[in-house]
Amino acid sequence: MLQASRLTLERHFHPVFAPVDLVVGRGDLWVLTGANGSGKTTLLRLLAGLVTPSEGQLARSVAAAWVGHRLALKDDLDVLENLQLARDFAGRTDADPLDAARKAGLEMALDQPAGTLSAGQRKRCALARLLLSPAPLWLLDEPYANLDRDGVTLLDGLLADHVGAGGACVMSTHGDLKPAIDGYRELAILPAPPGDHW
Amino acid sequence: MSRLKRLFHQFGSPPWFYRFSGKLVPWLWVAFALLAAWGLYRGLVVAPADYQQGESVRIMYIHVPSAWMSWMVYAVMAGFGICALVWRVRVAEILMISSAPVGAAFTLVTLVSGSLWGRPTWGTYWVWDARLTSELVLLFLYLGVIGLYNAFDEPRKAARAASLLAIVGLVNLPIIHYSVNWWNTLHQPASIGLDGSSIHPSMLWPLLIMAAATKFYYGACLLTRARNRLLEQDRGKRWAREALAEGGR
Amino acid sequence: MNATVTTPPGKAIGPIFRRDLKLAFRRRSEILQPLIFLCVVVSLFPLGVSPAPERLATMAQGVIWIAALLATVLSLDTFFRDDWEDGSIEQWAVSGHSLALIAVARAAAHWLVAGLPIVLLSPLLATWMQLPGEGVPVLAATLALGTPVLALVGAIGSALTVGARRGGQLLSLLVFPLYVPVLIMATGATGAAVDGLPYNGQLGLMAAMLVAAVTLAPFAIAAALRLSLE
Amino acid sequence: MNHAPFIWSAYAVAVIVYAWTALAPVWRARRFRAAWQAREKVMGRSRGPTGTSEN
């Protein structure tokens, strides 16, 4: 589904992390671990195609869904409108925004403008958008951030269903929050070796 | 990597470029000095005064070559920009952004010498003449490219943004040039030609010599600036440390 | 990086266009701001220069067009900023839709909200500036042809400066040289109409500029947006 | 009307602008090289290409 070999990215002429090799197939759940600023987000953005790698090859044969720190919610639109927009723009035509909102536990906030939602609710909104997306590959940047206890169980459920149904996911977490699903593989992001290329 | 890109990569490799341009720069300065001296001698001393404008026509020998260069440097800069944007060749990015100040200098000299030439010819320092006006717009284009480059902190991203702007500017250059010319003929009868085509050979020669001199000047300035920027950016790398340590040119 | 991605099921232009109109009408006051700015700038000229009709008439089309230029640049400053800050541009890039189409949708929605009102307002401004009667329809025509070009070219500048630190002042420096041909042709056409000369040549050139902008600008905008994500 | 002042001022401006555009990078290079070598000395790295030690 996704194959990355010797992937690196240079910021200010210094590689952000050591070259990364990663193969993601159907049913895989990869968890990127590493200290803050080790480049987890940068690597995810590379995999999502938002950034072009300085060196290395990246081949992705399927569509990807991206949930970053910035959740792409329009503050003036309410939750339902945001989800309908997401569905019309790049979602599955048969997906129903109402059902996705209900699954993400946002039934009571449907007509609330996104600007007034709490951080946890906004993250649930982003997760609801994931449900509408046809992309088999999920790229999640610290999905557990801002989620309360049943938010975490909700996310674990979504991940289990998605991976179980043959999808794949690459996510990053900081700290000890790991998905409560067995069979996930970890990839530690190592800082770039000191010294230089030439 | 495609063969072309590997070729570019090989040519574009910073240490190779640094050494190659290091050897080239002195020769460019020598060529510039010789041509400029010869051109100025022919222009200021040998060439006759113009029967209409008198001595003030001698300003042409700095004004016209600078004007030609100001347009040429923009086109060359945009060409580097295309290389930088399409093939992500780092040396092309550096050459692109190093050309901008030199181009702006040419445009500035063209504007100042044009207005100083205008004073005795038309009686005022600034006339909204077609060529001077499009030079002024060209100066804004240069300042836009430099301004956009400095607005980003990550150098590679800044260079690509400035390259894109240079290309958009290049596409608009002819449109701006002809619309200003059309606007000028609309509002003002054609003023006497600043660089008339049927020009006497004794005046044409210094013009061509100076034109060649300004090209060598551009090459020398460009490579010097590019080598500086390259060295500063790559100071962490071994080849740059060796170049810096030995203190050689 | 080759993402041989199948075409995404949704559509690019429709949803973004409707979203923009919905957002614009949610913050209705923001639509009026550029228009009020336009009226203020135009009304300054009789106060600043002279109320004498014949003097105002000579510079009417120039003043109106320059004010329209300033109003467009004012409204374009935050054109992509909200989408950049809340991450919408990231979603566009990942979605697989072509960013150029999205740029066209956004520019069309912006023109409908910001450009069209200027065209509708131009008769009022023309009377303020004592523009002779023959010039008014031509002024409206040049604005109708010109404001989309201003929106599209301005959007390139806006996309380029969205990732920059202080993009605001930079936008006008980047964009004004590119606006020069539009300004010249538009004021030329209106002036010719006022003098009773044929003006279809200028209008033809403006139409050509519009076609060029609609076909070329979106690709530059898309490249600039992709660049702003890096 | 004597044109000489205009001619000389035009060329003077040209010389000043071109000289500055040409020499600015040279001074900048010298300043950067001096600052770099000073920092290298402080960091205790050996000078010269022969004694390059990994940092």
XYZ file of C-alpha atoms in Angstrom, chain A residues 11 45-46 48-53 58-68 70-74 76-78 81 84-85 87-93 129 134, chain C residues 1-6 8-13 15-16 18-19 22-23 26-27 82-95 97 102 226 228-230:
80
model
C 15.413 21.573 6.960
C 3.590 14.811 6.219
C 6.122 13.171 3.904
C 0.902 12.091 3.067
C 2.653 13.770 0.144
C 2.410 17.236 1.670
C 6.209 17.562 1.593
C 8.661 16.273 -0.998
C 11.548 14.258 0.482
C 8.237 7.020 -1.594
C 5.565 5.104 -3.466
C 1.946 5.170 -2.341
C -0.592 3.211 -4.361
C -3.735 4.204 -2.447
C -5.492 7.380 -1.327
C -4.569 8.663 2.124
C -6.569 10.488 4.776
C -4.678 13.003 6.903
C -5.475 14.256 10.369
C -2.849 16.713 11.582
C -4.702 21.628 12.396
C -8.055 19.929 11.976
C -9.378 21.822 8.950
C -12.682 22.713 10.589
C -14.404 25.890 9.454
C -18.338 29.499 11.060
C -19.918 26.265 9.806
C -21.585 23.924 12.281
C -22.082 21.368 7.581
C -21.269 17.391 4.684
C -18.569 19.530 3.069
C -18.233 14.148 2.291
C -19.042 16.156 -0.856
C -15.422 17.157 -1.367
C -13.547 13.899 -0.981
C -15.795 11.498 0.910
C -17.592 8.329 -0.123
C -20.830 9.201 -1.850
C -14.455 12.993 8.854
C -12.713 6.416 1.190
C 6.940 10.444 -4.897
C 4.333 8.913 -7.117
C 0.968 8.571 -5.566
C -0.898 6.766 -8.307
C -4.116 7.604 -6.562
C -7.432 6.809 -8.113
C -11.288 10.772 -5.424
C -15.058 10.225 -5.466
C -16.092 13.761 -4.447
C -15.970 16.843 -6.637
C -13.500 19.701 -6.321
C -15.284 22.755 -7.602
C -18.354 21.885 -2.648
C -15.565 24.488 -2.371
C -20.705 26.503 -2.144
C -18.565 26.461 1.004
C -21.798 30.007 2.672
C -18.782 31.301 4.611
C -22.069 33.932 7.356
C -19.784 36.928 7.846
C -7.766 31.185 7.044
C -7.513 27.983 4.991
C -3.795 27.799 5.677
C -4.155 28.330 9.398
C -6.963 25.850 9.970
C -5.354 23.182 7.791
C -7.881 23.132 4.928
C -5.090 23.430 2.367
C -3.581 20.243 3.766
C -6.871 18.444 3.256
C -7.097 19.746 -0.312
C -3.574 18.552 -1.093
C -4.136 15.093 0.398
C -7.562 14.682 -1.192
C -8.200 16.696 -6.292
C -9.874 24.288 -6.198
C 1.677 23.174 -2.500
C 3.187 26.832 1.282
C 2.719 23.427 2.897
C 6.383 22.490 2.843
